[in-house]
Amino acid sequence: MYCFEKPLHQRPSVRSFYQTSQLYSSGEATKDKKIKCTLIPGDGVGPELVNSVKEVYSAIGVPVEFEELFLSEIYPSMSVPVETVIESIQRNGICLKGILSTPFSSYAGELQTLNMKVRRDLDLYANVVHIKSFPGIKTKHENLDFFVIREQTEGEYSALEHESVPGVIECMKIITEEKSRRIAKFAFDYATKHGRKKVTCVHKANIMKLGDGLFLRCVEETSQMYPQITFDSMIIDNTCMQLVSHPHKFDVMVMPNLYGNIIDNLASGLVGGAGIVPGASYSTDCVIYEPGARHTFGEAVGKNIANPTAMLLCSVKLLRHVNLHDYADIIQNALTKVIKEGKVRTRDIGGYASTTDFTLAIISNLN
C-alpha cells in the first residue's frame, strides 16, 4: 500500500504523529508532545522561505517541532552528512525541504547527486506537483487544476554514464516493469482518492520503443483495473504544446523521470511561476514536501524579494498529512485572502512587497 492510501493511524512511521494530533485536537496535548519534522532549508532563497514558514507556524502555535539540518552540494563544508539527513527523515516520517542546487561537477566525485541519493535511499519513487490557479493572479489560462506525477528513482536519472571511447559518452536510461507498474498504480490510486476522472500517460514511445514503450504498456494495462477513470496517452512533444495552448485537457498526468521534471516547471509557469506551486515526494512510509518547481532563485539571495507561497503551501500539505487540519485551514485561508486582495504581492506576481511584508500580511490574516 502507498503512503497516501493508508489511514494515518495505520502507517507505522507516523503513528505517533496521528496520536499527537489527536491529543492537540482534544486539548490534552502538552508542549512536550509536538510533532517532529525534519527541516532542510535548501540552497538559494530556501532558508528565507523556510523562515516564513517558521514565523507563520509560531504566530498560531502550530504543534510542530523542526529538526533542522543543513544539506548542500554547493557548500559541502557547511553541510551535514547526507546519511544524517536520511536517518532523520526515516525517524520522523515527514520532511519540509527547500530546493537543493546541483552543480555541474559531481557530488564527492560521484555521478549521483545529493537529491538522487536522498530519493534512492528513501525510495521516494513518486513525485506529485499540484498545478492550481490562484484567485487574484492573472494568467493566460484560468481555473487550472491538475496533478503532475513522475517516477523519480530511475529513467534518465540513473547516474549510469561512461565514456566508451574518447569523445563518446553513453548515458543509460533505465526503465523497469516493476517501477513502471508501481508509479502507474500510484497515479490511478491518487486520481481515485482525489475524485479525478482522467489519467494521461506522457511518453516518447514512438522513438524509445523499448524503454518508453514498456512504461506506456504498464500504465495502459494498469488502467484496465480502473474502469471509472478515463485513460489516454500523449507524446511528450505534443504534451508541451497542449499545456501552453489547451491545459484544461489535463487532470492527472503520469510520466517517467525527466519528462516530469520538465513538465513540472513548464506547468508552474502557467499559474504564476515557481513561487506558488507546491510538491511532494512519497515513499511507502515517508513523505518530503518541497516546492514543485526546482528553482533555487540564487540571484535573489539576501534581497528579501522571494515569494514564500509555494513553501507555505507545502507546509499546509504537511499539516494535513498529520491531521492538523485546523491549522492548515487557517494558514491556507490567510494565504488565499492575501493573494486575492492583491494589496501585498511579491515581484514575481506583479507587486513590490518583500518576503517579510508578504509574511507579515499572512500573519495579520491568521484568523
mmCIF file of C-alpha atoms in Angstrom:
data_model
loop_
_atom_site.group_PDB
_atom_site.id
_atom_site.type_symbol
_atom_site.label_atom_id
_atom_site.label_comp_id
_atom_site.label_asym_id
_atom_site.label_seq_id
_atom_site.Cartn_x
_atom_site.Cartn_y
_atom_site.Cartn_z
ATOM 1 C CA MET A 1 0.000 0.000 0.000
ATOM 2 C CA TYR A 2 1.152 3.501 -0.731
ATOM 3 C CA CYS A 3 1.736 6.099 1.932
ATOM 4 C CA PHE A 4 -1.223 8.307 0.976
ATOM 5 C CA GLU A 5 -3.591 5.359 0.691
ATOM 6 C CA LYS A 6 -3.436 4.245 4.306
ATOM 7 C CA PRO A 7 -5.289 5.978 7.116
ATOM 8 C CA LEU A 8 -2.653 7.849 9.088
ATOM 9 C CA HIS A 9 -3.072 5.731 12.201
ATOM 10 C CA GLN A 10 -2.184 2.623 10.161
ATOM 11 C CA ARG A 11 1.155 3.987 8.955
ATOM 12 C CA PRO A 12 3.892 2.697 11.278
ATOM 13 C CA SER A 13 6.270 5.576 10.605
ATOM 14 C CA VAL A 14 3.729 8.250 11.512
ATOM 15 C CA ARG A 15 1.601 6.519 14.111
ATOM 16 C CA SER A 16 2.849 8.834 16.859
ATOM 17 C CA PHE A 17 2.061 11.857 14.666
ATOM 18 C CA TYR A 18 -1.561 10.797 14.410
ATOM 19 C CA GLN A 19 -1.840 10.235 18.152
ATOM 20 C CA THR A 20 -0.227 13.575 18.902
ATOM 21 C CA SER A 21 -2.502 15.492 16.541
ATOM 22 C CA GLN A 22 -5.499 13.799 18.158
ATOM 23 C CA LEU A 23 -4.273 14.959 21.561
ATOM 24 C CA TYR A 24 -3.994 18.516 20.326
ATOM 25 C CA SER A 25 -7.467 18.473 18.857
ATOM 26 C CA SER A 26 -8.844 17.239 22.174
ATOM 27 C CA GLY A 27 -6.937 19.835 24.181
ATOM 28 C CA GLU A 28 -4.892 17.234 26.054
ATOM 29 C CA ALA A 29 -1.508 17.813 24.464
ATOM 30 C CA THR A 30 1.401 19.498 26.164
ATOM 31 C CA LYS A 31 4.385 21.407 24.844
ATOM 32 C CA ASP A 32 6.407 18.219 25.121
ATOM 33 C CA LYS A 33 4.183 16.393 22.628
ATOM 34 C CA LYS A 34 4.903 18.213 19.417
ATOM 35 C CA ILE A 35 5.108 16.544 16.045
ATOM 36 C CA LYS A 36 8.726 16.228 14.935
ATOM 37 C CA CYS A 37 9.523 17.115 11.361
ATOM 38 C CA THR A 38 12.842 17.129 9.530
ATOM 39 C CA LEU A 39 13.588 20.540 8.023
ATOM 40 C CA ILE A 40 16.079 21.052 5.177
ATOM 41 C CA PRO A 41 16.309 24.769 4.289
ATOM 42 C CA GLY A 42 17.925 24.115 0.917
ATOM 43 C CA ASP A 43 20.045 26.395 -1.244
ATOM 44 C CA GLY A 44 19.371 29.810 -2.750
ATOM 45 C CA VAL A 45 16.378 31.521 -1.137
ATOM 46 C CA GLY A 46 15.375 28.283 0.609
ATOM 47 C CA PRO A 47 16.398 29.450 4.097
ATOM 48 C CA GLU A 48 14.391 32.681 3.654
ATOM 49 C CA LEU A 49 11.289 30.767 2.566
ATOM 50 C CA VAL A 50 11.636 28.318 5.427
ATOM 51 C CA ASN A 51 11.914 31.245 7.823
ATOM 52 C CA SER A 52 8.497 32.472 6.609
ATOM 53 C CA VAL A 53 7.012 29.096 7.472
ATOM 54 C CA LYS A 54 8.573 29.215 10.932
ATOM 55 C CA GLU A 55 7.134 32.684 11.589
ATOM 56 C CA VAL A 56 3.656 31.705 10.431
ATOM 57 C CA TYR A 57 3.723 28.490 12.476
ATOM 58 C CA SER A 58 4.897 30.410 15.527
ATOM 59 C CA ALA A 59 2.153 33.018 15.155
ATOM 60 C CA ILE A 60 -0.597 30.449 15.713
ATOM 61 C CA GLY A 61 1.332 27.958 17.817
ATOM 62 C CA VAL A 62 1.410 25.081 15.355
ATOM 63 C CA PRO A 63 2.479 21.999 17.364
ATOM 64 C CA VAL A 64 5.365 21.056 15.079
ATOM 65 C CA GLU A 65 8.988 20.863 16.175
ATOM 66 C CA PHE A 66 11.518 21.173 13.374
ATOM 67 C CA GLU A 67 14.708 19.150 13.367
ATOM 68 C CA GLU A 68 16.722 21.471 11.132
ATOM 69 C CA LEU A 69 19.608 20.054 9.115
ATOM 70 C CA PHE A 70 21.586 21.949 6.507
ATOM 71 C CA LEU A 71 22.265 19.856 3.424
ATOM 72 C CA SER A 72 24.021 21.318 0.405
ATOM 73 C CA GLU A 73 26.081 20.175 -2.537
ATOM 74 C CA ILE A 74 27.479 23.636 -3.274
ATOM 75 C CA TYR A 75 28.559 24.282 0.335
ATOM 76 C CA PRO A 76 29.850 20.843 1.372
ATOM 77 C CA SER A 77 31.914 22.193 4.267
ATOM 78 C CA MET A 78 28.748 23.521 5.915
ATOM 79 C CA SER A 79 26.581 20.514 5.116
ATOM 80 C CA VAL A 80 25.775 17.647 7.440
ATOM 81 C CA PRO A 81 26.370 14.139 6.053
ATOM 82 C CA VAL A 82 23.555 13.011 3.798
ATOM 83 C CA GLU A 83 23.260 9.848 5.908
ATOM 84 C CA THR A 84 22.302 12.020 8.903
ATOM 85 C CA VAL A 85 19.502 13.622 6.887
ATOM 86 C CA ILE A 86 18.217 10.272 5.662
ATOM 87 C CA GLU A 87 18.168 8.866 9.200
ATOM 88 C CA SER A 88 16.237 11.919 10.415
ATOM 89 C CA ILE A 89 13.594 11.584 7.698
ATOM 90 C CA GLN A 90 13.244 7.860 8.350
ATOM 91 C CA ARG A 91 12.820 8.555 12.054
ATOM 92 C CA ASN A 92 10.317 11.416 11.694
ATOM 93 C CA GLY A 93 8.446 10.212 8.616
ATOM 94 C CA ILE A 94 7.872 13.760 7.319
ATOM 95 C CA CYS A 95 10.137 16.471 5.988
ATOM 96 C CA LEU A 96 9.845 20.051 4.749
ATOM 97 C CA LYS A 97 12.588 20.769 2.237
ATOM 98 C CA GLY A 98 13.897 23.663 0.195
ATOM 99 C CA ILE A 99 15.366 23.081 -3.249
ATOM 100 C CA LEU A 100 18.933 21.775 -3.396
ATOM 101 C CA SER A 101 21.141 23.222 -6.106
ATOM 102 C CA THR A 102 23.007 20.665 -8.204
ATOM 103 C CA PRO A 103 26.317 21.915 -9.638
ATOM 104 C CA PHE A 104 27.636 20.555 -12.913
ATOM 105 C CA SER A 105 30.536 18.926 -11.084
ATOM 106 C CA SER A 106 29.594 15.666 -9.389
ATOM 107 C CA TYR A 107 28.925 15.181 -5.685
ATOM 108 C CA ALA A 108 32.050 13.801 -3.969
ATOM 109 C CA GLY A 109 33.339 12.571 -7.314
ATOM 110 C CA GLU A 110 30.132 10.603 -7.948
ATOM 111 C CA LEU A 111 27.595 10.929 -10.745
ATOM 112 C CA GLN A 112 24.792 10.587 -8.224
ATOM 113 C CA THR A 113 23.690 13.942 -6.780
ATOM 114 C CA LEU A 114 22.512 14.556 -3.219
ATOM 115 C CA ASN A 115 18.928 14.819 -4.453
ATOM 116 C CA MET A 116 19.234 11.484 -6.207
ATOM 117 C CA LYS A 117 20.848 9.845 -3.176
ATOM 118 C CA VAL A 118 18.078 11.004 -0.839
ATOM 119 C CA ARG A 119 15.393 9.785 -3.240
ATOM 120 C CA ARG A 120 17.100 6.445 -3.832
ATOM 121 C CA ASP A 121 17.870 5.681 -0.186
ATOM 122 C CA LEU A 122 14.357 6.615 0.951
ATOM 123 C CA ASP A 123 12.764 5.124 -2.192
ATOM 124 C CA LEU A 124 10.858 8.350 -2.861
ATOM 125 C CA TYR A 125 9.524 6.974 -6.109
ATOM 126 C CA ALA A 126 6.505 9.238 -6.628
ATOM 127 C CA ASN A 127 6.725 12.996 -7.027
ATOM 128 C CA VAL A 128 3.412 14.868 -7.132
ATOM 129 C CA VAL A 129 3.071 18.517 -8.149
ATOM 130 C CA HIS A 130 -0.310 20.232 -7.924
ATOM 131 C CA ILE A 131 -0.846 22.818 -10.642
ATOM 132 C CA LYS A 132 -3.704 25.030 -9.484
ATOM 133 C CA SER A 133 -4.701 28.565 -10.415
ATOM 134 C CA PHE A 134 -4.789 31.140 -7.625
ATOM 135 C CA PRO A 135 -7.691 33.642 -7.458
ATOM 136 C CA GLY A 136 -6.140 37.071 -7.882
ATOM 137 C CA ILE A 137 -3.159 36.024 -10.022
ATOM 138 C CA LYS A 138 -3.873 36.930 -13.616
ATOM 139 C CA THR A 139 -2.597 34.382 -16.135
ATOM 140 C CA LYS A 140 -3.453 33.456 -19.710
ATOM 141 C CA HIS A 141 -5.331 30.349 -18.593
ATOM 142 C CA GLU A 142 -7.653 30.455 -15.594
ATOM 143 C CA ASN A 143 -9.164 27.771 -13.350
ATOM 144 C CA LEU A 144 -6.416 25.227 -13.924
ATOM 145 C CA ASP A 145 -6.337 22.279 -11.544
ATOM 146 C CA PHE A 146 -4.321 19.185 -12.405
ATOM 147 C CA PHE A 147 -1.615 16.919 -10.981
ATOM 148 C CA VAL A 148 1.762 16.008 -12.481
ATOM 149 C CA ILE A 149 3.058 12.654 -11.195
ATOM 150 C CA ARG A 150 6.554 11.467 -12.085
ATOM 151 C CA GLU A 151 8.550 8.359 -11.294
ATOM 152 C CA GLN A 152 11.751 9.749 -9.793
ATOM 153 C CA THR A 153 14.068 6.870 -8.943
ATOM 154 C CA GLU A 154 15.093 5.716 -12.418
ATOM 155 C CA GLY A 155 14.799 6.826 -16.057
ATOM 156 C CA GLU A 156 17.478 9.286 -17.194
ATOM 157 C CA TYR A 157 18.340 9.986 -13.550
ATOM 158 C CA SER A 158 20.007 6.612 -13.066
ATOM 159 C CA ALA A 159 23.550 8.054 -12.779
ATOM 160 C CA LEU A 160 24.876 5.496 -15.243
ATOM 161 C CA GLU A 161 27.226 7.308 -17.622
ATOM 162 C CA HIS A 162 30.611 6.398 -19.012
ATOM 163 C CA GLU A 163 32.983 7.363 -21.789
ATOM 164 C CA SER A 164 33.185 4.301 -24.010
ATOM 165 C CA VAL A 165 35.907 5.809 -26.213
ATOM 166 C CA PRO A 166 37.408 9.310 -26.069
ATOM 167 C CA GLY A 167 34.758 11.819 -27.092
ATOM 168 C CA VAL A 168 31.846 9.361 -26.887
ATOM 169 C CA ILE A 169 29.621 9.332 -23.790
ATOM 170 C CA GLU A 170 26.995 6.682 -23.188
ATOM 171 C CA CYS A 171 24.199 7.589 -20.766
ATOM 172 C CA MET A 172 21.859 4.822 -19.674
ATOM 173 C CA LYS A 173 18.125 5.403 -19.282
ATOM 174 C CA ILE A 174 16.698 2.694 -17.035
ATOM 175 C CA ILE A 175 13.019 1.753 -17.233
ATOM 176 C CA THR A 176 11.830 -1.296 -15.302
ATOM 177 C CA GLU A 177 8.478 -3.031 -15.366
ATOM 178 C CA GLU A 178 8.311 -3.181 -11.565
ATOM 179 C CA LYS A 179 8.710 0.555 -11.033
ATOM 180 C CA SER A 180 6.580 1.466 -14.043
ATOM 181 C CA ARG A 181 3.681 -0.557 -12.678
ATOM 182 C CA ARG A 182 4.238 0.895 -9.208
ATOM 183 C CA ILE A 183 4.021 4.518 -10.364
ATOM 184 C CA ALA A 184 1.081 3.659 -12.621
ATOM 185 C CA LYS A 185 -0.868 2.220 -9.698
ATOM 186 C CA PHE A 186 0.096 5.229 -7.588
ATOM 187 C CA ALA A 187 -1.269 7.577 -10.247
ATOM 188 C CA PHE A 188 -4.590 5.788 -10.603
ATOM 189 C CA ASP A 189 -4.973 5.413 -6.834
ATOM 190 C CA TYR A 190 -4.182 9.112 -6.429
ATOM 191 C CA ALA A 191 -6.753 10.001 -9.083
ATOM 192 C CA THR A 192 -9.334 7.827 -7.349
ATOM 193 C CA LYS A 193 -8.614 9.322 -3.939
ATOM 194 C CA HIS A 194 -8.946 12.885 -5.237
ATOM 195 C CA GLY A 195 -12.034 12.287 -7.364
ATOM 196 C CA ARG A 196 -10.260 12.779 -10.697
ATOM 197 C CA LYS A 197 -11.701 11.451 -13.942
ATOM 198 C CA LYS A 198 -8.762 11.045 -16.307
ATOM 199 C CA VAL A 199 -5.138 9.895 -16.271
ATOM 200 C CA THR A 200 -2.800 10.805 -19.145
ATOM 201 C CA CYS A 201 0.436 8.883 -19.675
ATOM 202 C CA VAL A 202 3.181 11.092 -21.148
ATOM 203 C CA HIS A 203 5.871 9.248 -23.114
ATOM 204 C CA LYS A 204 8.133 9.100 -26.173
ATOM 205 C CA ALA A 205 7.392 5.504 -27.141
ATOM 206 C CA ASN A 206 7.360 6.373 -30.825
ATOM 207 C CA ILE A 207 11.157 6.822 -30.636
ATOM 208 C CA MET A 208 12.231 4.954 -27.483
ATOM 209 C CA LYS A 209 10.158 1.931 -28.378
ATOM 210 C CA LEU A 210 11.546 -0.415 -25.737
ATOM 211 C CA GLY A 211 12.030 1.846 -22.703
ATOM 212 C CA ASP A 212 9.116 4.255 -23.025
ATOM 213 C CA GLY A 213 7.174 1.502 -24.747
ATOM 214 C CA LEU A 214 7.431 -0.588 -21.580
ATOM 215 C CA PHE A 215 6.355 2.368 -19.417
ATOM 216 C CA LEU A 216 3.350 3.113 -21.635
ATOM 217 C CA ARG A 217 2.296 -0.543 -21.718
ATOM 218 C CA CYS A 218 2.476 -0.828 -17.906
ATOM 219 C CA VAL A 219 0.324 2.273 -17.420
ATOM 220 C CA GLU A 220 -2.154 1.176 -20.061
ATOM 221 C CA GLU A 221 -2.527 -2.295 -18.516
ATOM 222 C CA THR A 222 -2.921 -0.786 -15.044
ATOM 223 C CA SER A 223 -5.682 1.486 -16.352
ATOM 224 C CA GLN A 224 -7.828 -1.566 -17.075
ATOM 225 C CA MET A 225 -8.215 -2.099 -13.323
ATOM 226 C CA TYR A 226 -9.799 1.365 -13.010
ATOM 227 C CA PRO A 227 -12.750 1.401 -15.442
ATOM 228 C CA GLN A 228 -14.195 4.512 -13.795
ATOM 229 C CA ILE A 229 -11.177 6.562 -14.872
ATOM 230 C CA THR A 230 -10.583 7.556 -18.487
ATOM 231 C CA PHE A 231 -7.106 6.728 -19.787
ATOM 232 C CA ASP A 232 -5.251 8.340 -22.640
ATOM 233 C CA SER A 233 -1.622 8.802 -23.687
ATOM 234 C CA MET A 234 0.290 11.647 -25.275
ATOM 235 C CA ILE A 235 3.778 12.059 -26.713
ATOM 236 C CA ILE A 236 5.909 14.490 -24.704
ATOM 237 C CA ASP A 237 6.292 16.883 -27.667
ATOM 238 C CA ASN A 238 2.555 17.278 -28.097
ATOM 239 C CA THR A 239 2.074 17.432 -24.336
ATOM 240 C CA CYS A 240 4.198 20.563 -24.091
ATOM 241 C CA MET A 241 2.257 22.219 -26.891
ATOM 242 C CA GLN A 242 -1.118 21.259 -25.422
ATOM 243 C CA LEU A 243 -0.078 22.523 -21.979
ATOM 244 C CA VAL A 244 0.552 26.033 -23.227
ATOM 245 C CA SER A 245 -2.465 26.109 -25.553
ATOM 246 C CA HIS A 246 -5.147 23.869 -24.003
ATOM 247 C CA PRO A 247 -4.057 22.981 -20.428
ATOM 248 C CA HIS A 248 -7.631 22.285 -19.320
ATOM 249 C CA LYS A 249 -7.370 18.952 -21.145
ATOM 250 C CA PHE A 250 -5.322 17.528 -18.296
ATOM 251 C CA ASP A 251 -6.453 16.089 -14.981
ATOM 252 C CA VAL A 252 -3.789 13.661 -13.706
ATOM 253 C CA MET A 253 -0.574 13.153 -15.682
ATOM 254 C CA VAL A 254 1.914 10.324 -15.101
ATOM 255 C CA MET A 255 5.331 10.056 -16.750
ATOM 256 C CA PRO A 256 8.959 8.943 -16.453
ATOM 257 C CA ASN A 257 11.515 10.989 -14.550
ATOM 258 C CA LEU A 258 12.968 13.548 -16.959
ATOM 259 C CA TYR A 259 9.672 14.392 -18.647
ATOM 260 C CA GLY A 260 8.161 15.040 -15.229
ATOM 261 C CA ASN A 261 10.914 17.440 -14.259
ATOM 262 C CA ILE A 262 10.364 19.447 -17.437
ATOM 263 C CA ILE A 263 6.566 19.419 -17.223
ATOM 264 C CA ASP A 264 6.619 20.465 -13.548
ATOM 265 C CA ASN A 265 8.452 23.657 -14.400
ATOM 266 C CA LEU A 266 6.546 24.370 -17.602
ATOM 267 C CA ALA A 267 3.183 23.912 -15.888
ATOM 268 C CA SER A 268 4.244 26.075 -12.940
ATOM 269 C CA GLY A 269 4.643 28.940 -15.371
ATOM 270 C CA LEU A 270 1.003 28.568 -16.403
ATOM 271 C CA VAL A 271 -0.288 29.525 -12.953
ATOM 272 C CA GLY A 272 2.163 32.217 -11.902
ATOM 273 C CA GLY A 273 5.620 30.712 -11.643
ATOM 274 C CA ALA A 274 7.897 28.725 -9.381
ATOM 275 C CA GLY A 275 6.967 30.720 -6.300
ATOM 276 C CA ILE A 276 3.440 29.400 -5.895
ATOM 277 C CA VAL A 277 3.456 25.682 -6.789
ATOM 278 C CA PRO A 278 3.826 23.044 -4.035
ATOM 279 C CA GLY A 279 5.051 19.495 -4.458
ATOM 280 C CA ALA A 280 5.608 16.281 -2.515
ATOM 281 C CA SER A 281 7.679 13.122 -2.865
ATOM 282 C CA TYR A 282 6.272 9.859 -1.492
ATOM 283 C CA SER A 283 7.713 6.532 -0.444
ATOM 284 C CA THR A 284 5.733 3.777 1.252
ATOM 285 C CA ASP A 285 6.456 5.187 4.720
ATOM 286 C CA CYS A 286 7.657 8.798 4.472
ATOM 287 C CA VAL A 287 6.997 11.997 2.555
ATOM 288 C CA ILE A 288 9.016 15.103 1.718
ATOM 289 C CA TYR A 289 7.234 18.368 0.947
ATOM 290 C CA GLU A 290 9.130 20.796 -1.281
ATOM 291 C CA PRO A 291 8.301 23.406 -3.946
ATOM 292 C CA GLY A 292 7.094 21.842 -7.175
ATOM 293 C CA ALA A 293 9.375 23.831 -9.496
ATOM 294 C CA ARG A 294 13.036 23.045 -8.875
ATOM 295 C CA HIS A 295 14.412 26.583 -8.853
ATOM 296 C CA THR A 296 16.686 27.897 -6.080
ATOM 297 C CA PHE A 297 16.436 31.573 -7.236
ATOM 298 C CA GLY A 298 20.062 32.086 -6.256
ATOM 299 C CA GLU A 299 20.192 35.595 -7.727
ATOM 300 C CA ALA A 300 17.677 36.782 -5.120
ATOM 301 C CA VAL A 301 19.558 35.561 -2.033
ATOM 302 C CA GLY A 302 19.636 38.237 0.666
ATOM 303 C CA LYS A 303 17.402 40.637 -1.281
ATOM 304 C CA ASN A 304 14.221 39.760 0.618
ATOM 305 C CA ILE A 305 12.137 39.500 -2.574
ATOM 306 C CA ALA A 306 11.339 35.777 -2.878
ATOM 307 C CA ASN A 307 7.756 34.547 -2.810
ATOM 308 C CA PRO A 308 7.164 32.110 0.103
ATOM 309 C CA THR A 309 3.782 30.907 -1.188
ATOM 310 C CA ALA A 310 4.983 27.541 -2.537
ATOM 311 C CA MET A 311 6.800 26.727 0.706
ATOM 312 C CA LEU A 312 3.801 27.801 2.780
ATOM 313 C CA LEU A 313 1.525 25.596 0.682
ATOM 314 C CA CYS A 314 3.961 22.735 1.257
ATOM 315 C CA SER A 315 3.691 23.388 4.986
ATOM 316 C CA VAL A 316 -0.115 23.320 4.676
ATOM 317 C CA LYS A 317 0.010 19.938 2.950
ATOM 318 C CA LEU A 318 2.355 18.715 5.680
ATOM 319 C CA LEU A 319 -0.156 19.718 8.355
ATOM 320 C CA ARG A 320 -2.961 17.922 6.553
ATOM 321 C CA HIS A 321 -0.783 14.823 6.321
ATOM 322 C CA VAL A 322 -0.517 14.689 10.116
ATOM 323 C CA ASN A 323 -4.203 15.505 10.675
ATOM 324 C CA LEU A 324 -3.675 19.075 11.871
ATOM 325 C CA HIS A 325 -6.381 20.305 9.523
ATOM 326 C CA ASP A 326 -7.482 23.284 11.610
ATOM 327 C CA TYR A 327 -4.021 24.835 11.468
ATOM 328 C CA ALA A 328 -3.778 24.010 7.754
ATOM 329 C CA ASP A 329 -7.103 25.735 7.060
ATOM 330 C CA ILE A 330 -6.069 28.855 8.970
ATOM 331 C CA ILE A 331 -2.840 29.251 7.006
ATOM 332 C CA GLN A 332 -4.347 28.412 3.626
ATOM 333 C CA ASN A 333 -7.279 30.785 4.122
ATOM 334 C CA ALA A 334 -4.946 33.623 5.108
ATOM 335 C CA LEU A 335 -2.697 32.950 2.133
ATOM 336 C CA THR A 336 -5.623 32.849 -0.289
ATOM 337 C CA LYS A 337 -7.048 36.078 1.125
ATOM 338 C CA VAL A 338 -3.769 37.989 0.854
ATOM 339 C CA ILE A 339 -3.205 36.938 -2.761
ATOM 340 C CA LYS A 340 -6.819 37.500 -3.798
ATOM 341 C CA GLU A 341 -6.916 41.004 -2.312
ATOM 342 C CA GLY A 342 -3.734 41.871 -4.195
ATOM 343 C CA LYS A 343 -2.604 44.591 -1.810
ATOM 344 C CA VAL A 344 0.586 42.780 -0.797
ATOM 345 C CA ARG A 345 2.365 40.878 -3.549
ATOM 346 C CA THR A 346 5.927 39.897 -4.247
ATOM 347 C CA ARG A 347 7.513 40.899 -7.538
ATOM 348 C CA ASP A 348 7.012 37.586 -9.284
ATOM 349 C CA ILE A 349 3.234 38.002 -9.134
ATOM 350 C CA GLY A 350 3.055 41.671 -10.021
ATOM 351 C CA GLY A 351 3.788 43.520 -6.785
ATOM 352 C CA TYR A 352 6.598 45.222 -4.918
ATOM 353 C CA ALA A 353 6.324 43.650 -1.474
ATOM 354 C CA SER A 354 9.273 42.000 0.215
ATOM 355 C CA THR A 355 9.274 38.459 1.552
ATOM 356 C CA THR A 356 8.936 39.953 5.040
ATOM 357 C CA ASP A 357 5.980 42.151 4.026
ATOM 358 C CA PHE A 358 4.201 39.201 2.466
ATOM 359 C CA THR A 359 4.790 37.004 5.501
ATOM 360 C CA LEU A 360 3.535 39.697 7.891
ATOM 361 C CA ALA A 361 0.413 40.177 5.739
ATOM 362 C CA ILE A 362 -0.368 36.491 6.067
ATOM 363 C CA ILE A 363 0.224 36.561 9.826
ATOM 364 C CA SER A 364 -2.139 39.531 10.173
ATOM 365 C CA ASN A 365 -4.860 37.469 8.454
ATOM 366 C CA LEU A 366 -4.476 34.308 10.568
ATOM 367 C CA ASN A 367 -7.989 34.295 11.985
#
